[in-house]
Amino acid sequence: MADRRGAVLLALIFMSMIHFSHSDTLTCTSSVTTINLNPSTDPYKTYKYPATGLYPSTTTCQWLIQATDASSRITYEVTSVNVDCGDRLMFYDGTSSSASAIGGSVCCSSSSSCGSSKPPQTTTGNSLFLQLDSDGTGNSYETGFTVTVVVGKDESNCTASGTFNVNLAATLTLTSPQFPANYPLSRTCTYIYTYSNGNVQIEFIYMKLELDSGTCFDSVEIFNGSSTSSPLIAKVCGDTVPAQNTYTSSDTSLTVKFSSDSQETRKGFLARVTPVDEIATSSGDTTGSSSTAHISTTTNAVTNSTNEPSAVSDSNTTTDITSPRIASTTTDGYGDNSSLFVGESTGYNGGQIAAGVVVGVVVIILFVVGGVIIFQKMKKKRSVNSSDNKKNEDNTRENVRRSE
C-alpha cells in the first residue's frame, strides 16, 4: 500500500503543477505593476493574487493590464472571489483609479459566500486597472482572487448573418462577432477562403463556445472546399482550444462557418487563417481528406466595406475586409473546462507530441519511485526475516543444550 500511495501522491502533485502552470501570480509592490498582452500571440491569461495564504492587511495593490494593440479591448472575469467586503477590489475602465469604475467592489461577506465567480465585463479601450485596498482586520477566508482576461478586437466583419468570399494574400485574423465580448445570439457567419497558389490553413488560438452535455450549441465548422456542402473536416466547440487546433484544406479553398443558437453565448474564438506557402512548417495539421457527413446551410448575403487590401467578394460585389497580418508563432489558448472535436484527424500537432513526451516522463518517474519504495519494503522485510531466523536458530541451540 505504501508504494501505491506514494505513486498516486506523486501523480496528483504533478497534475496539480500542470493545472496551475497556466496561471500567473500577481505581485503587490509600492507602485503600479504594468502587464502588457499581445492579442496576436497571448490573448488569454489567468492571474491569481496572492500565490498562497492570505493577502496582507492595511495594503494597497495596483495592477494595470494593457493590450499592445490600441484598438483592442479587454474582457475580464473574476472566477474566484475571496476578498472580504471590509476590503475593496475595484476594476476601472482605463489606466488608473481615476477612470470610470466597472461595477462596484468585488467581495464576499463570509466564508460560505466566498469562492464564487462574477459575470464577465468588457472595457471600452485597451486598458484595465485593478486596485485592492485591505483594512486592518483579517479573516481566514481572505485568500484573494483569480481573474481571467481575454484581449482582442472584433475581426469577424459579420455584423449580421452572411457569407463572405475571401481571396487570401497574407495571414488574416478571424474572430467571433463582438470579440472579446460575448458573441451575439442567432448569428451565422460563413467564410470561403481561397488561395489560388496553394492550400488554406486555419489555426485556433483561443476558444470558448457553448458546449453542454457533449452537444455543441454554438460551434465552428471547417469544410474542405468552397462551400458548406464540401466534406466536413471538423466541428469544434467548448471552453478550450482542442488538442488538434490546426486544419488545412487539400485544395485551394477552405470554408469556415461560425454559428450560435438563440440562447446562451460565450466569448467566442480567435484564429489565424494562412496561405500554406507562408507557413514555416506544416507538421501536425489535419489536412482536409475527411469523408464524414457534410452539412448544407443557407445564409443571407451581406456586404461589408472597409479599406484593407485583402479582397473579399460576396455574390457579385467585391469589398475589403479589415484583417491585419499577424505573426505565425504558435500559441495556445487556455480555457478552464472542456472542448469537443467532431471529424477526422490525420496527424498530430506539436502540443500532442509534447504532451506524449511529458506523460512518458511521468510514467518513468512513477515506475522508478514505485520501484525504490518496493525495494525498500523488500529490504526491510528481508532484514526482519533474517532477524527472526537468527532468533529461531538461537532458540533451537538453547533447547538442544537443555535436553543434553
CSV table of N, CA and C in Angstrom, one decimal, residues 129-184:
chain,number,residue,atom,x,y,z
A,129,PHE,N,-7.6,48.6,-15.2
A,129,PHE,CA,-6.9,48.9,-14.0
A,129,PHE,C,-7.5,48.2,-12.8
A,130,LEU,N,-6.7,47.5,-12.0
A,130,LEU,CA,-7.2,46.8,-10.8
A,130,LEU,C,-6.6,47.4,-9.6
A,131,GLN,N,-7.4,47.5,-8.5
A,131,GLN,CA,-6.9,48.0,-7.2
A,131,GLN,C,-7.5,47.3,-6.1
A,132,LEU,N,-6.7,46.8,-5.2
A,132,LEU,CA,-7.1,46.1,-4.0
A,132,LEU,C,-6.7,46.9,-2.8
A,133,ASP,N,-7.7,47.3,-1.9
A,133,ASP,CA,-7.4,48.0,-0.7
A,133,ASP,C,-7.9,47.2,0.5
A,134,SER,N,-6.9,46.8,1.4
A,134,SER,CA,-7.3,46.0,2.5
A,134,SER,C,-7.3,46.8,3.8
A,135,ASP,N,-8.2,46.5,4.7
A,135,ASP,CA,-8.2,47.3,6.0
A,135,ASP,C,-7.3,46.6,7.0
A,136,GLY,N,-7.5,47.0,8.3
A,136,GLY,CA,-6.6,46.4,9.3
A,136,GLY,C,-7.0,45.1,10.0
A,137,THR,N,-8.2,44.6,9.5
A,137,THR,CA,-8.7,43.4,10.1
A,137,THR,C,-8.4,42.2,9.1
A,138,GLY,N,-8.5,41.0,9.6
A,138,GLY,CA,-8.3,39.9,8.8
A,138,GLY,C,-9.2,38.7,9.1
A,139,ASN,N,-9.5,37.9,8.1
A,139,ASN,CA,-10.3,36.7,8.2
A,139,ASN,C,-9.6,35.5,7.5
A,140,SER,N,-9.9,34.3,8.0
A,140,SER,CA,-9.3,33.2,7.5
A,140,SER,C,-9.6,32.9,6.0
A,141,TYR,N,-10.7,33.5,5.5
A,141,TYR,CA,-11.0,33.2,4.1
A,141,TYR,C,-10.5,34.3,3.1
A,142,GLU,N,-9.7,35.2,3.6
A,142,GLU,CA,-9.2,36.3,2.7
A,142,GLU,C,-8.0,35.8,1.9
A,143,THR,N,-8.2,34.9,1.0
A,143,THR,CA,-7.2,34.3,0.2
A,143,THR,C,-7.0,35.0,-1.2
A,144,GLY,N,-7.7,36.1,-1.4
A,144,GLY,CA,-7.5,36.9,-2.6
A,144,GLY,C,-8.5,36.6,-3.7
A,145,PHE,N,-8.0,36.6,-5.0
A,145,PHE,CA,-8.9,36.4,-6.1
A,145,PHE,C,-8.2,35.8,-7.3
A,146,THR,N,-8.9,35.3,-8.2
A,146,THR,CA,-8.4,34.8,-9.5
A,146,THR,C,-9.2,35.5,-10.6
A,147,VAL,N,-8.5,36.1,-11.6
A,147,VAL,CA,-9.2,36.7,-12.7
A,147,VAL,C,-8.7,36.3,-14.1
A,148,THR,N,-9.5,36.0,-15.0
A,148,THR,CA,-9.1,35.7,-16.4
A,148,THR,C,-9.3,36.9,-17.3
A,149,VAL,N,-8.4,37.1,-18.2
A,149,VAL,CA,-8.6,38.2,-19.1
A,149,VAL,C,-8.4,37.7,-20.6
A,150,VAL,N,-9.2,38.3,-21.5
A,150,VAL,CA,-9.1,38.0,-22.9
A,150,VAL,C,-8.9,39.3,-23.6
A,151,VAL,N,-7.9,39.4,-24.5
A,151,VAL,CA,-7.7,40.7,-25.2
A,151,VAL,C,-7.9,40.5,-26.7
A,152,GLY,N,-8.3,41.5,-27.4
A,152,GLY,CA,-8.5,41.3,-28.8
A,152,GLY,C,-9.5,42.3,-29.3
A,153,LYS,N,-9.9,42.2,-30.6
A,153,LYS,CA,-11.0,43.0,-31.2
A,153,LYS,C,-11.8,42.2,-32.2
A,154,ASP,N,-12.9,42.7,-32.5
A,154,ASP,CA,-13.8,42.0,-33.5
A,154,ASP,C,-13.2,42.1,-34.9
A,155,GLU,N,-12.8,40.9,-35.4
A,155,GLU,CA,-12.3,40.9,-36.7
A,155,GLU,C,-13.1,39.9,-37.5
A,156,SER,N,-14.4,39.8,-37.2
A,156,SER,CA,-15.3,38.9,-37.9
A,156,SER,C,-15.9,39.5,-39.2
A,157,ASN,N,-16.1,40.9,-39.2
A,157,ASN,CA,-16.7,41.6,-40.3
A,157,ASN,C,-18.1,41.0,-40.5
A,158,CYS,N,-18.7,40.5,-39.5
A,158,CYS,CA,-20.0,39.8,-39.6
A,158,CYS,C,-21.0,40.5,-38.6
A,159,THR,N,-21.5,41.7,-39.1
A,159,THR,CA,-22.5,42.4,-38.3
A,159,THR,C,-23.9,41.9,-38.4
A,160,ALA,N,-24.1,41.0,-39.3
A,160,ALA,CA,-25.3,40.2,-39.5
A,160,ALA,C,-25.0,38.9,-40.2
A,161,SER,N,-25.8,37.9,-40.1
A,161,SER,CA,-25.5,36.6,-40.7
A,161,SER,C,-25.3,36.8,-42.2
A,162,GLY,N,-24.2,36.1,-42.7
A,162,GLY,CA,-23.9,36.3,-44.1
A,162,GLY,C,-22.8,35.3,-44.5
A,163,THR,N,-22.5,35.4,-45.8
A,163,THR,CA,-21.4,34.6,-46.4
A,163,THR,C,-20.4,35.5,-47.0
A,164,PHE,N,-19.1,35.3,-46.8
A,164,PHE,CA,-18.0,36.2,-47.3
A,164,PHE,C,-17.0,35.4,-48.0
A,165,ASN,N,-16.7,35.8,-49.2
A,165,ASN,CA,-15.6,35.1,-50.0
A,165,ASN,C,-14.3,35.9,-49.9
A,166,VAL,N,-13.3,35.3,-49.4
A,166,VAL,CA,-12.0,35.9,-49.1
A,166,VAL,C,-10.9,35.3,-49.9
A,167,ASN,N,-10.3,36.2,-50.8
A,167,ASN,CA,-9.1,35.8,-51.5
A,167,ASN,C,-7.9,36.1,-50.7
A,168,LEU,N,-7.2,35.0,-50.2
A,168,LEU,CA,-6.1,35.2,-49.3
A,168,LEU,C,-4.8,35.7,-50.0
A,169,ALA,N,-4.2,36.7,-49.4
A,169,ALA,CA,-2.9,37.2,-49.9
A,169,ALA,C,-1.9,37.2,-48.8
A,170,ALA,N,-2.4,37.1,-47.5
A,170,ALA,CA,-1.5,37.1,-46.4
A,170,ALA,C,-2.3,36.5,-45.2
A,171,THR,N,-1.6,36.2,-44.1
A,171,THR,CA,-2.2,35.7,-42.9
A,171,THR,C,-3.3,36.7,-42.4
A,172,LEU,N,-4.5,36.2,-42.1
A,172,LEU,CA,-5.5,37.0,-41.6
A,172,LEU,C,-5.9,36.5,-40.2
A,173,THR,N,-6.5,37.5,-39.4
A,173,THR,CA,-7.1,37.1,-38.1
A,173,THR,C,-8.6,37.0,-38.3
A,174,LEU,N,-9.1,35.9,-37.7
A,174,LEU,CA,-10.6,35.7,-37.7
A,174,LEU,C,-11.1,35.5,-36.3
A,175,THR,N,-12.1,36.2,-35.9
A,175,THR,CA,-12.7,36.1,-34.6
A,175,THR,C,-14.2,35.9,-34.7
A,176,SER,N,-14.8,35.6,-33.6
A,176,SER,CA,-16.3,35.6,-33.5
A,176,SER,C,-16.8,37.0,-33.4
A,177,PRO,N,-18.0,37.3,-33.8
A,177,PRO,CA,-18.5,38.7,-33.7
A,177,PRO,C,-18.5,39.2,-32.3
A,178,GLN,N,-18.1,40.5,-32.2
A,178,GLN,CA,-18.0,41.3,-30.9
A,178,GLN,C,-16.9,40.8,-30.0
A,179,PHE,N,-16.0,40.0,-30.5
A,179,PHE,CA,-14.8,39.5,-29.7
A,179,PHE,C,-14.0,40.7,-29.2
A,180,PRO,N,-13.5,40.7,-27.9
A,180,PRO,CA,-13.6,39.6,-26.9
A,180,PRO,C,-14.8,39.6,-26.1
A,181,ALA,N,-15.8,40.5,-26.3
A,181,ALA,CA,-17.1,40.3,-25.6
A,181,ALA,C,-17.8,39.1,-26.1
A,182,ASN,N,-18.9,38.8,-25.5
A,182,ASN,CA,-19.7,37.6,-25.9
A,182,ASN,C,-20.3,37.9,-27.3
A,183,TYR,N,-20.3,36.8,-28.1
A,183,TYR,CA,-20.8,36.9,-29.4
A,183,TYR,C,-22.4,37.0,-29.3
A,184,PRO,N,-23.0,37.5,-30.3
A,184,PRO,CA,-24.5,37.6,-30.3
A,184,PRO,C,-25.2,36.3,-30.5
